[in-house]
Amino acid sequence: MFLTTILCLAILFGGGHFAKIDECNPPPEVSFRFLDSSAKLPSGFMSGNLVDMGAFDQCLAIDQTAQDIRYRGRYCLIKIPLPTDLMMARSAAGPRTQLEDSENRAMAITADGTGTMGILLGWCIPDKCPLENITAAIKKMINLAVVIGKLPPQLKNITFDRFLGGFCQSQEDMERESSTWSSADLGTVGFLGAIGCIMVLSTVYDLIIRYLQQKPAHIILVAFSVRTNGEKLLAVSHNPDQLPCLHGIRFISMMWIIYGHRFTVTFMEALVNSAALQTMKQNVENMYVVAGPVSVDTFFFLSGLLVAYGFFLAKSKGVKFNIIMYWLHRYIRLTPALAVVILVHSTILNRLGSGPFWPFTVTVLKDTCAKNWWQPLIYIQNYYNGSEMCLGQSWYLSIDTQLFFLSPIILIPLWRWPKNTLIALVALFVGSIISPFVVSYHFDMPVSIVETVSNLNYMDYYYYATHTRYGPWLIGIIMGYFLFKIKSNKATQIHLSGLQALGGWLVSGAVMLTIIFAQHNLLDKYDRVGNAFFNGLHRHVWALCLCWIVYACTQGYGGPINTFLSWTPFQILGRFTYTMYLTHLTLQYLIAGSNRTNTFFSQFNNMYRFWGDFFITLFIAVLLSLSFESPMLTIEKVIFKTGGPAKKPKLQVNQNQAHHTITNIEANN
């Protein structure tokens, strides 16, 4: 309580002139409003409640004149750093608290994400008062309290090196920003508005010609029709070439990613019990969250499988391979929706709300995209400036696109010289294990992304790197090749008895559970070599287990699991996984940045919030698919169908089929 009194005095008398009324020292009838809007020492400190946001909106609403001085509220986040030994100090008697437990030292990281231990407080100060006056007053009062024995000596002469002056907000600043629109902001709104108008006109035209039972004058006129695109997105394909079980695998993996990111964003929020979140990783039952990143390896595996499977199906049908069209189609397939999301991020995203944490959640997203918007559009940012990524989750797209562009180096030789190429792929496979092992051992990396506070090299040199993540994709390539060989009767299907199939399911299930829950022991006990082996192998083993699931489901050994994974709604929902991936994390950041109060962390609360994330993300993804992704596929078909020499219609059809075959396979799978 004594520290609370000190903080209150610092707010009331930030300038240090107790008798003088000035811009820093309002009269009592005004100063009370600033005090009431400011944070106090949080209750539940020993359980990890290290943040008090104060009253954000009440602070910004202060606008009062007294003694010819106008006082307006300015909301600032300030971090009072506390020495580690003080925060981890433990009394000689009594049980250990969560904060005191040596296993939970990382808990003291507060929402600014710096890793510095301390208390993060939202203070309301007069907008004309220099920030340095406030910090100077706090320091003086704390030093005085140390001298008279009211506070421990470790607090003497603390430095406010993490004073978040850059994260101050005032009503005047917000009004200025809302009334000032840059040409980029206006261009974004105009562009989105134009797309909306085109969609309305295209839909109206589509409805009219359907009512008149006529065909469109040109397919481009209905490219943006909500009805036409909606029918495509909701259509159920019975293409015999598809692999139905992939629908469920893809969509469930997307749900796992959203759920994992819900925990990541919760970690950034102000929690009344942040110790519980930090200790979650110590409980074995929570390893399904800690091991969530393997869901991304599932997508790498599926990507490689579909690329190979689609390529070999096209070649078997006599389709001529055009590598330029192959690359160009991929770029057109992914980039428009990505570009629109980046455009919104770099311009108007910051206008979608406000809150105490808005500056270092949403504003950071905007600033990084305004600066580095071009990097994800050429798919290089996993290797370039990884600490300032625009649209952070797009690192996956960079890796996947790089691998796609390199895939002809594998696919063409595998088609022409399969035996020799498979031997060469063994060496490439071994390299995909050695690479992450060496990187992990060299940088002494942990086994999980939750431990990256202690090792920042994990993300840049391991998690984002193509040369350490291509293993599951390569396994997918090989699996796609063998599935094609089996389907085309060029390879003998392995016939299994019911007992053998059951054994396959039990073994693969046990191995996948081991990968998920083995991290508990590795997190609990440091082992540099063990960590390196785990980082080098577990993603590959995960992909090999997926090979069994896909094989068993496509060859009649899936039983009820195949029935579930092949459930028809998964085929429809799976079409939105790309746009869901692009948008879900931004939504979660918007929610985190606009929170006005602390949140209580529990598994149930996070599950509850996840379903909100999921359904709102799905709604946004449907809009993005209807307005950009699906129309661009139609426009692309028109462009490439009308291009080229008119005297060779048959060849033109083959070329058109060449650069669409893989997409058709992906859409149906």
XYZ file of C-alpha atoms in Angstrom:
669
model
C 0.000 0.000 0.000
C 2.914 2.347 0.635
C 4.061 2.043 -2.975
C 0.534 2.862 -4.081
C 0.641 6.056 -2.015
C 3.943 7.020 -3.640
C 2.549 6.533 -7.107
C -0.526 8.567 -6.312
C 1.584 11.402 -4.962
C 3.724 11.313 -8.090
C 0.621 11.756 -10.217
C -0.774 14.519 -8.061
C 2.511 16.391 -7.852
C 4.399 15.337 -10.948
C 6.314 18.549 -11.152
C 7.547 18.389 -7.637
C 6.218 21.894 -6.729
C 3.619 20.995 -4.142
C 2.261 24.513 -3.624
C 2.338 25.734 -7.173
C -0.542 25.290 -9.591
C 0.837 24.808 -13.097
C 0.539 22.552 -16.118
C 1.892 19.590 -14.147
C 0.099 20.316 -10.863
C -3.637 20.865 -11.349
C -5.817 22.059 -8.475
C -7.463 19.377 -6.283
C -10.807 19.397 -8.101
C -8.983 18.467 -11.313
C -6.159 16.333 -9.958
C -8.650 13.907 -8.459
C -9.909 13.063 -11.946
C -6.373 12.278 -13.076
C -5.798 10.194 -9.977
C -9.054 8.299 -10.410
C -8.147 7.481 -14.028
C -4.669 6.246 -13.138
C -3.533 2.775 -12.153
C -2.725 1.741 -8.621
C -0.624 -1.144 -7.369
C -2.388 -4.257 -8.727
C -3.934 -6.733 -6.319
C -2.782 -10.324 -6.678
C 0.784 -9.281 -7.396
C 2.209 -12.607 -6.210
C -0.082 -14.490 -8.615
C 1.295 -12.554 -11.521
C -1.037 -9.568 -11.755
C 1.654 -7.156 -12.897
C -0.495 -4.802 -14.983
C -3.083 -2.197 -14.060
C -4.392 -0.322 -17.078
C -6.308 2.347 -15.169
C -9.322 3.932 -16.872
C -8.286 4.528 -20.480
C -11.464 6.163 -21.826
C -12.062 8.213 -18.667
C -8.541 9.604 -18.898
C -8.907 10.650 -22.507
C -12.240 12.292 -21.707
C -10.681 14.723 -19.191
C -10.937 18.267 -20.571
C -11.277 20.888 -17.848
C -10.100 24.451 -17.393
C -8.991 25.702 -13.982
C -7.216 28.965 -13.141
C -6.907 29.768 -16.854
C -5.084 26.523 -17.545
C -6.667 23.875 -19.746
C -6.054 20.344 -18.508
C -6.586 17.455 -20.900
C -5.900 13.832 -20.149
C -3.002 11.943 -21.645
C -2.821 8.193 -21.104
C 0.674 6.724 -20.783
C 1.917 3.248 -20.040
C 4.863 3.235 -17.700
C 6.869 0.297 -16.520
C 8.420 0.437 -13.085
C 11.363 -1.952 -13.289
C 11.969 -4.085 -10.235
C 15.165 -5.987 -9.471
C 15.018 -9.705 -10.155
C 16.125 -10.632 -6.669
C 13.326 -8.549 -5.201
C 10.624 -10.015 -7.393
C 11.810 -13.535 -6.720
C 12.465 -12.950 -3.060
C 10.904 -15.453 -0.751
C 10.185 -15.156 2.910
C 11.825 -17.652 5.236
C 8.481 -18.997 6.373
C 5.324 -19.866 4.513
C 4.507 -21.707 1.293
C 5.951 -20.714 -2.052
C 3.802 -18.501 -4.207
C 3.514 -18.844 -7.966
C 5.672 -15.775 -8.440
C 8.334 -17.027 -6.064
C 8.589 -20.478 -7.604
C 11.945 -20.781 -9.360
C 10.320 -22.651 -12.232
C 8.188 -19.609 -13.012
C 10.800 -16.886 -13.273
C 9.766 -16.101 -16.843
C 6.364 -15.144 -15.485
C 7.479 -11.619 -14.698
C 7.472 -10.652 -18.369
C 4.784 -8.040 -18.783
C 2.663 -7.128 -21.732
C 5.203 -4.862 -23.396
C 7.049 -8.034 -24.371
C 10.494 -6.829 -23.319
C 11.247 -9.545 -20.820
C 12.175 -6.903 -18.235
C 10.669 -7.596 -14.846
C 8.450 -4.940 -13.406
C 4.963 -3.527 -13.049
C 3.210 -2.023 -16.065
C 0.816 0.770 -15.146
C -1.518 3.001 -17.100
C -1.212 6.565 -15.839
C -3.289 9.588 -16.635
C -1.281 12.812 -16.640
C -1.920 16.358 -17.891
C -1.135 16.504 -21.592
C 1.170 19.532 -21.249
C 3.280 18.036 -18.481
C 6.702 16.692 -19.549
C 6.999 12.967 -18.959
C 10.370 13.425 -17.331
C 8.727 15.335 -14.477
C 6.620 12.320 -13.573
C 9.493 9.844 -13.594
C 11.685 12.222 -11.613
C 8.977 12.601 -8.977
C 8.549 8.836 -8.708
C 12.259 8.272 -8.340
C 12.579 10.912 -5.622
C 9.694 9.514 -3.625
C 10.878 5.922 -3.923
C 14.384 6.908 -2.805
C 12.913 8.775 0.159
C 10.834 5.730 1.087
C 13.953 3.546 0.928
C 15.810 5.942 3.257
C 13.067 5.870 5.895
C 12.802 2.089 5.629
C 9.379 1.811 4.005
C 10.686 0.117 0.842
C 13.511 -2.415 0.350
C 16.972 -1.051 -0.584
C 16.954 -2.801 -3.974
C 14.554 -0.116 -5.214
C 16.955 2.749 -4.622
C 17.972 4.648 -7.775
C 15.947 2.481 -10.136
C 16.117 3.633 -13.737
C 13.159 4.029 -16.024
C 14.932 2.736 -19.088
C 11.673 1.222 -20.325
C 9.497 4.272 -19.784
C 6.936 3.873 -22.521
C 6.688 7.534 -23.448
C 6.253 6.574 -27.079
C 3.070 4.794 -26.109
C 1.232 7.802 -24.734
C -2.172 8.605 -26.183
C -4.374 11.650 -25.926
C -7.777 12.605 -27.250
C -6.184 15.422 -29.214
C -3.786 13.022 -30.944
C -6.593 10.596 -31.748
C -8.797 13.369 -33.118
C -5.923 14.648 -35.236
C -5.270 11.182 -36.627
C -8.930 10.459 -37.329
C -9.326 13.752 -39.192
C -6.091 13.432 -41.161
C -6.231 10.947 -43.990
C -3.182 10.221 -46.080
C -3.457 9.574 -49.796
C -2.711 5.896 -49.070
C -5.595 5.740 -46.576
C -7.993 7.364 -49.015
C -6.751 5.134 -51.816
C -7.364 2.010 -49.716
C -10.892 3.050 -48.804
C -11.587 3.997 -52.411
C -10.200 0.709 -53.700
C -12.212 -1.396 -51.250
C -15.297 0.664 -51.995
C -14.804 0.179 -55.727
C -14.466 -3.582 -55.273
C -17.670 -3.558 -53.230
C -19.500 -1.676 -55.979
C -18.177 -4.040 -58.638
C -19.381 -7.005 -56.586
C -22.853 -5.478 -56.306
C -23.047 -4.718 -60.043
C -21.677 -8.121 -61.007
C -24.125 -9.878 -58.706
C -27.095 -7.876 -59.999
C -26.097 -8.631 -63.588
C -25.712 -12.318 -62.737
C -29.160 -12.467 -61.139
C -30.778 -10.715 -64.102
C -29.322 -13.008 -66.775
C -30.178 -16.062 -64.683
C -33.751 -14.813 -64.390
C -33.838 -14.287 -68.170
C -32.183 -17.720 -68.631
C -29.338 -16.240 -70.621
C -25.610 -16.710 -70.562
C -23.306 -13.814 -69.624
C -21.947 -11.766 -72.516
C -18.495 -12.476 -71.108
C -17.416 -14.522 -68.111
C -15.519 -11.519 -66.747
C -18.859 -9.786 -66.098
C -19.746 -12.341 -63.422
C -16.220 -12.769 -62.049
C -17.157 -10.757 -58.949
C -20.688 -12.095 -58.609
C -21.385 -13.190 -55.061
C -23.813 -15.793 -56.329
C -21.454 -17.363 -58.869
C -18.472 -17.348 -56.553
C -20.610 -18.515 -53.669
C -21.756 -21.500 -55.695
C -18.140 -22.370 -56.504
C -17.052 -22.092 -52.894
C -19.987 -24.156 -51.651
C -19.845 -26.770 -54.409
C -19.064 -30.362 -53.486
C -16.683 -32.079 -55.861
C -16.792 -35.782 -56.607
C -13.663 -35.733 -58.733
C -12.203 -39.260 -58.611
C -8.693 -37.779 -58.507
C -9.245 -36.040 -55.183
C -8.054 -37.334 -51.811
C -11.062 -36.662 -49.563
C -9.332 -37.225 -46.226
C -7.123 -34.187 -46.859
C -10.131 -31.918 -46.358
C -10.445 -32.798 -42.696
C -6.691 -32.840 -42.067
C -6.329 -29.369 -43.534
C -9.244 -27.772 -41.731
C -8.523 -29.315 -38.330
C -4.902 -28.174 -38.643
C -6.133 -24.656 -39.357
C -8.265 -24.745 -36.220
C -5.235 -25.910 -34.240
C -3.213 -22.957 -35.558
C -5.907 -20.451 -34.564
C -6.184 -22.035 -31.133
C -2.416 -21.908 -30.643
C -2.276 -18.261 -31.659
C -5.070 -17.520 -29.197
C -2.669 -18.610 -26.441
C 0.167 -16.593 -27.985
C -1.899 -13.411 -28.022
C -3.259 -14.096 -24.533
C 0.352 -14.155 -23.379
C 0.623 -10.513 -24.549
C -2.485 -9.350 -22.717
C -2.843 -7.969 -19.207
C -3.694 -10.957 -17.029
C -4.686 -11.037 -13.403
C -2.958 -14.418 -13.113
C -0.110 -14.383 -15.628
C 1.724 -16.918 -13.460
C -0.905 -19.484 -14.436
C -0.220 -18.901 -18.118
C 3.512 -19.139 -17.624
C 3.239 -22.367 -15.649
C 0.825 -23.904 -18.143
C 3.741 -25.339 -20.105
C 4.817 -27.279 -17.017
C 1.614 -29.329 -17.063
C 1.715 -32.356 -19.311
C -1.969 -32.073 -20.213
C -1.270 -28.728 -21.913
C 1.369 -30.028 -24.310
C -1.149 -30.057 -27.154
C -0.913 -26.250 -27.031
C 2.871 -26.121 -26.640
C 3.279 -28.566 -29.554
C 0.862 -26.624 -31.754
C 3.543 -25.572 -34.312
C 3.555 -29.094 -35.767
C 0.194 -28.150 -37.285
C 2.174 -25.899 -39.637
C 4.325 -28.892 -40.589
C 1.080 -30.626 -41.532
C 0.500 -27.863 -44.080
C 4.048 -28.233 -45.397
C 3.394 -31.950 -45.834
C 0.057 -31.361 -47.576
C 1.637 -28.748 -49.834
C 4.362 -31.092 -51.016
C 1.908 -33.957 -51.466
C -0.536 -31.932 -53.554
C 2.190 -30.360 -55.688
C 3.628 -33.775 -56.582
C 0.278 -35.518 -56.932
C -1.129 -32.778 -59.181
C 2.025 -32.590 -61.279
C 2.160 -36.320 -61.993
C -1.565 -36.534 -62.718
C -1.165 -33.726 -65.252
C 1.841 -35.406 -66.871
C 0.014 -38.729 -67.067
C -2.763 -37.003 -69.025
C -0.302 -35.641 -71.563
C -0.330 -32.062 -70.314
C 2.683 -30.059 -71.442
C 4.621 -28.570 -68.536
C 5.357 -24.864 -68.822
C 7.553 -23.780 -65.952
C 6.891 -20.061 -66.429
C 3.136 -20.620 -66.294
C 3.661 -22.959 -63.352
C 5.387 -20.212 -61.378
C 3.145 -17.410 -62.600
C -0.031 -19.242 -61.715
C 1.229 -19.870 -58.201
C 1.993 -16.188 -57.724
C -1.406 -15.098 -59.038
C -3.098 -17.771 -56.953
C -1.710 -16.507 -53.633
C -0.805 -12.863 -53.973
C -4.044 -10.864 -54.537
C -5.651 -11.834 -51.220
C -2.306 -11.405 -49.463
C -1.808 -7.983 -51.074
C -5.222 -6.766 -49.923
C -4.545 -7.824 -46.336
C -1.162 -6.058 -46.452
C -2.798 -2.950 -47.933
C -5.259 -2.759 -45.044
C -2.486 -3.372 -42.519
C -0.245 -0.635 -43.876
C -2.964 2.030 -44.111
C -6.287 1.926 -42.271
C -5.769 -0.877 -39.748
C -4.897 1.562 -36.990
C -8.267 3.286 -37.441
C -10.266 0.206 -36.453
C -10.180 0.816 -32.710
C -8.205 2.009 -29.706
C -7.085 0.846 -26.305
C -4.300 0.900 -23.732
C -2.221 -1.708 -25.591
C -3.160 -0.512 -29.071
C 0.225 1.188 -29.758
C 2.321 -1.941 -29.296
C -0.136 -4.410 -30.781
C -2.087 -2.959 -33.706
C 0.049 0.133 -34.365
C 3.135 -2.060 -34.552
C 1.386 -4.201 -37.177
C 0.601 -1.094 -39.199
C 4.079 0.420 -38.928
C 5.906 -2.751 -39.940
C 3.673 -3.204 -42.985
C 3.970 0.461 -43.957
C 7.741 -0.005 -43.924
C 8.175 -3.555 -45.220
C 5.038 -4.183 -47.292
C 7.039 -5.381 -50.302
C 8.808 -8.258 -48.541
C 5.889 -10.702 -48.226
C 4.775 -9.870 -51.778
C 8.012 -11.351 -53.143
C 8.064 -14.082 -50.483
C 11.488 -13.424 -48.980
C 10.802 -12.126 -45.488
C 11.549 -15.385 -43.705
C 15.208 -14.664 -44.542
C 15.113 -10.873 -44.634
C 14.499 -8.724 -41.574
C 12.571 -11.373 -39.665
C 12.288 -9.182 -36.564
C 10.124 -6.650 -38.440
C 7.861 -8.862 -40.503
C 4.817 -7.405 -42.159
C 1.985 -9.833 -41.456
C 4.058 -12.109 -39.255
C 2.271 -15.353 -40.101
C 3.212 -14.938 -43.764
C 6.626 -16.480 -43.036
C 4.930 -19.771 -43.880
C 3.885 -18.472 -47.301
C 7.472 -17.413 -47.984
C 8.825 -20.887 -47.237
C 6.054 -22.667 -49.101
C 6.420 -20.450 -52.165
C 10.193 -20.827 -52.209
C 9.792 -24.602 -52.106
C 7.138 -24.478 -54.815
C 9.443 -22.492 -57.110
C 12.200 -25.052 -56.487
C 9.917 -28.078 -56.882
C 10.534 -28.588 -60.647
C 14.127 -29.483 -59.755
C 12.657 -32.547 -58.044
C 9.464 -33.196 -60.018
C 10.889 -33.282 -63.534
C 13.742 -35.718 -62.734
C 11.354 -37.808 -60.640
C 9.081 -38.151 -63.679
C 11.870 -38.971 -66.109
C 14.332 -40.911 -63.963
C 12.391 -42.054 -60.901
C 14.846 -44.609 -59.487
C 17.932 -42.409 -59.588
C 15.956 -39.400 -58.364
C 14.555 -41.298 -55.397
C 18.104 -42.229 -54.407
C 19.090 -38.561 -54.610
C 16.049 -37.631 -52.522
C 17.325 -39.877 -49.744
C 20.403 -37.655 -49.486
C 18.181 -34.560 -49.529
C 16.059 -36.118 -46.800
C 19.103 -36.784 -44.629
C 20.169 -33.181 -45.175
C 16.763 -31.998 -43.966
C 17.499 -33.741 -40.656
C 21.108 -32.661 -40.309
C 20.364 -28.997 -41.025
C 17.986 -28.334 -38.091
C 20.097 -30.548 -35.821
C 23.264 -28.532 -36.486
C 21.482 -25.170 -36.241
C 19.759 -26.189 -33.026
C 22.927 -27.488 -31.416
C 25.061 -24.534 -32.530
C 22.665 -21.922 -31.140
C 21.716 -24.051 -28.118
C 18.034 -23.831 -29.005
C 15.039 -24.947 -26.958
C 12.523 -27.490 -28.236
C 9.542 -25.196 -28.230
C 8.557 -21.748 -29.388
C 7.343 -20.979 -25.848
C 10.977 -20.877 -24.702
C 12.178 -18.354 -27.284
C 12.381 -15.512 -24.757
C 15.626 -17.102 -23.603
C 16.903 -17.762 -27.145
C 15.903 -15.253 -29.828
C 17.899 -17.126 -32.480
C 15.206 -19.815 -32.493
C 12.882 -17.864 -34.772
C 15.382 -16.371 -37.230
C 17.730 -19.319 -37.672
C 15.410 -22.273 -37.144
C 11.680 -21.576 -37.169
C 11.585 -19.223 -40.192
C 14.345 -20.861 -42.250
C 13.487 -22.858 -45.343
C 16.594 -25.020 -45.016
C 15.490 -26.194 -41.558
C 11.771 -26.619 -42.337
C 11.636 -28.350 -45.730
C 11.686 -31.910 -44.352
C 7.885 -32.440 -44.066
C 7.396 -30.853 -47.493
C 9.899 -33.274 -49.038
C 8.154 -36.215 -47.396
C 4.903 -34.891 -48.887
C 6.505 -34.799 -52.340
C 7.560 -38.449 -52.063
C 4.157 -39.459 -50.687
C 2.372 -37.649 -53.529
C 4.520 -39.537 -56.029
C 3.707 -42.924 -54.535
C -0.002 -42.132 -54.279
C 0.034 -41.284 -57.973
C 1.857 -44.542 -58.786
C -0.694 -46.553 -56.819
C -3.628 -44.727 -58.385
C -2.280 -45.252 -61.894
C -1.634 -48.945 -61.158
C 2.088 -48.480 -61.732
C 2.872 -49.562 -58.198
C 1.492 -52.511 -56.288
C -0.819 -51.624 -53.463
C 0.217 -53.128 -50.161
C -2.652 -55.271 -48.913
C -3.044 -55.280 -45.162
C -5.098 -57.460 -42.874
C -7.419 -55.832 -40.386
C -4.961 -56.529 -37.590
C -2.078 -54.993 -39.529
C -4.119 -51.884 -40.320
C -5.087 -51.562 -36.662
C -1.416 -51.877 -35.738
C -0.548 -49.101 -38.172
C -3.102 -46.788 -36.601
C -1.978 -47.614 -33.075
C 1.700 -47.078 -33.879
C 1.167 -43.815 -35.768
C -1.183 -42.508 -33.093
C 1.250 -43.407 -30.311
C 4.160 -41.764 -32.125
C 2.198 -38.555 -32.757
C 1.141 -38.393 -29.113
C 4.767 -38.955 -28.114
C 5.864 -36.016 -30.276
C 3.253 -33.818 -28.601
C 3.827 -34.855 -25.009
C 7.572 -35.560 -25.101
C 8.183 -31.831 -25.045
C 7.098 -31.827 -21.420
C 10.229 -33.662 -20.307
C 12.506 -31.688 -22.625
C 11.138 -28.391 -21.349
C 11.480 -29.526 -17.769
C 15.106 -30.633 -18.043
C 17.853 -28.948 -20.068
C 19.598 -31.230 -22.571
C 21.439 -29.545 -25.443
C 22.001 -32.735 -27.439
C 18.504 -34.021 -26.740
C 16.999 -30.715 -27.856
C 19.019 -30.812 -31.077
C 17.891 -34.363 -31.852
C 14.275 -33.440 -31.156
C 14.420 -30.331 -33.353
C 16.101 -32.319 -36.111
C 13.699 -35.261 -36.119
C 10.267 -34.616 -34.683
C 8.824 -32.727 -37.663
C 9.934 -35.487 -40.026
C 8.462 -38.200 -37.835
C 5.223 -36.223 -37.638
C 5.067 -36.097 -41.442
C 5.760 -39.839 -41.694
C 2.798 -40.492 -39.410
C 0.688 -38.313 -41.696
C 1.830 -40.530 -44.565
C 0.206 -43.474 -42.836
C -3.020 -41.556 -42.212
C -3.296 -40.493 -45.860
C -2.345 -43.924 -47.168
C -4.739 -45.778 -44.890
C -7.626 -43.420 -45.647
C -7.119 -43.505 -49.432
C -6.574 -47.268 -49.635
C -9.564 -48.412 -47.608
C -7.996 -48.825 -44.166
C -9.317 -45.618 -42.626
C -12.623 -46.831 -41.221
C -14.430 -44.243 -39.077
C -11.385 -41.963 -39.110
C -11.551 -41.674 -42.886
C -15.312 -41.156 -42.688
C -14.767 -38.235 -40.338
C -11.845 -36.658 -42.216
C -13.724 -37.007 -45.529
C -16.876 -35.397 -44.131
C -18.369 -33.249 -46.883
C -18.487 -29.949 -44.930
C -14.707 -30.165 -44.507
C -14.339 -29.913 -48.279
C -16.219 -26.611 -48.247
C -14.593 -25.229 -45.106
C -11.164 -26.255 -46.350
C -11.456 -23.747 -49.203
C -11.275 -20.918 -46.673
C -8.161 -22.081 -44.815
C -5.872 -19.780 -46.807
C -7.867 -16.613 -46.159
C -8.420 -17.697 -42.548
C -4.670 -18.018 -42.140
C -4.172 -14.520 -43.525
C -6.692 -12.833 -41.233
C -7.075 -14.697 -37.929
C -4.002 -13.328 -36.148
C -4.869 -9.729 -37.024
C -8.303 -10.206 -35.473
C -6.712 -11.549 -32.300
C -4.358 -8.571 -32.136
C -7.266 -6.165 -32.584
C -9.052 -7.780 -29.642
C -5.919 -7.683 -27.477
C -5.190 -4.061 -28.326
C -8.702 -2.860 -27.528
C -9.009 -4.567 -24.111
C -9.649 -2.059 -21.323
C -9.454 -4.453 -18.377
C -7.298 -7.343 -17.231
C -8.251 -10.855 -18.277
C -8.399 -13.989 -16.161
C -6.549 -16.805 -17.866
C -7.940 -20.323 -17.834
C -8.186 -23.095 -20.376
C -11.965 -22.754 -20.437
C -11.835 -18.991 -21.031
C -9.323 -19.444 -23.824
C -11.472 -22.117 -25.453
C -14.460 -19.786 -25.205
C -12.493 -16.962 -26.823
C -11.143 -19.325 -29.489
C -14.610 -20.054 -30.815
C -15.225 -16.332 -31.139
C -11.934 -16.001 -33.014
C -12.845 -18.937 -35.214
C -16.308 -17.866 -36.351
C -15.429 -14.200 -36.870
C -12.301 -15.247 -38.793
C -14.384 -17.595 -40.921
C -16.791 -14.757 -41.723
C -13.931 -12.437 -42.723
C -12.320 -15.246 -44.732
C -15.543 -15.829 -46.677
C -15.708 -12.112 -47.548
C -12.061 -12.101 -48.638
C -12.559 -15.216 -50.747
C -15.678 -13.819 -52.405
C -14.160 -10.426 -53.137
C -10.593 -11.284 -54.172
C -9.449 -14.890 -54.145
C -12.243 -16.461 -56.204
C -12.637 -13.543 -58.678
C -8.903 -13.517 -59.391
C -8.962 -17.206 -60.304
C -11.681 -16.458 -62.873
C -9.793 -13.457 -64.226
C -6.628 -15.521 -64.487
C -8.403 -18.203 -66.505
C -9.731 -15.537 -68.858
C -6.287 -14.013 -69.332
C -4.511 -17.248 -70.113
C -7.329 -18.694 -72.171
C -7.385 -15.719 -74.538
C -3.614 -15.357 -74.773
C -1.358 -17.194 -77.164
C -1.629 -18.123 -80.846
C -5.158 -18.579 -82.090
C -4.144 -21.127 -84.722
C -3.336 -23.800 -82.165
C -6.460 -24.158 -80.043
C -5.673 -27.674 -78.873
C -2.209 -26.751 -77.668
C -3.628 -23.658 -76.028
C -6.096 -25.770 -74.051
C -3.254 -28.009 -72.932
C -1.177 -25.056 -71.805
C -4.159 -23.643 -69.966
C -4.701 -27.000 -68.316
C -1.031 -27.216 -67.405
C -1.025 -24.229 -65.121
C -4.463 -25.004 -63.635
C -4.229 -28.724 -62.985
C -2.390 -28.400 -59.697
C -4.785 -25.717 -58.472
C -7.759 -27.874 -59.378
C -6.269 -30.742 -57.402
C -5.606 -28.409 -54.447
C -9.127 -26.988 -54.601
C -10.662 -30.439 -54.625
C -8.411 -31.597 -51.837
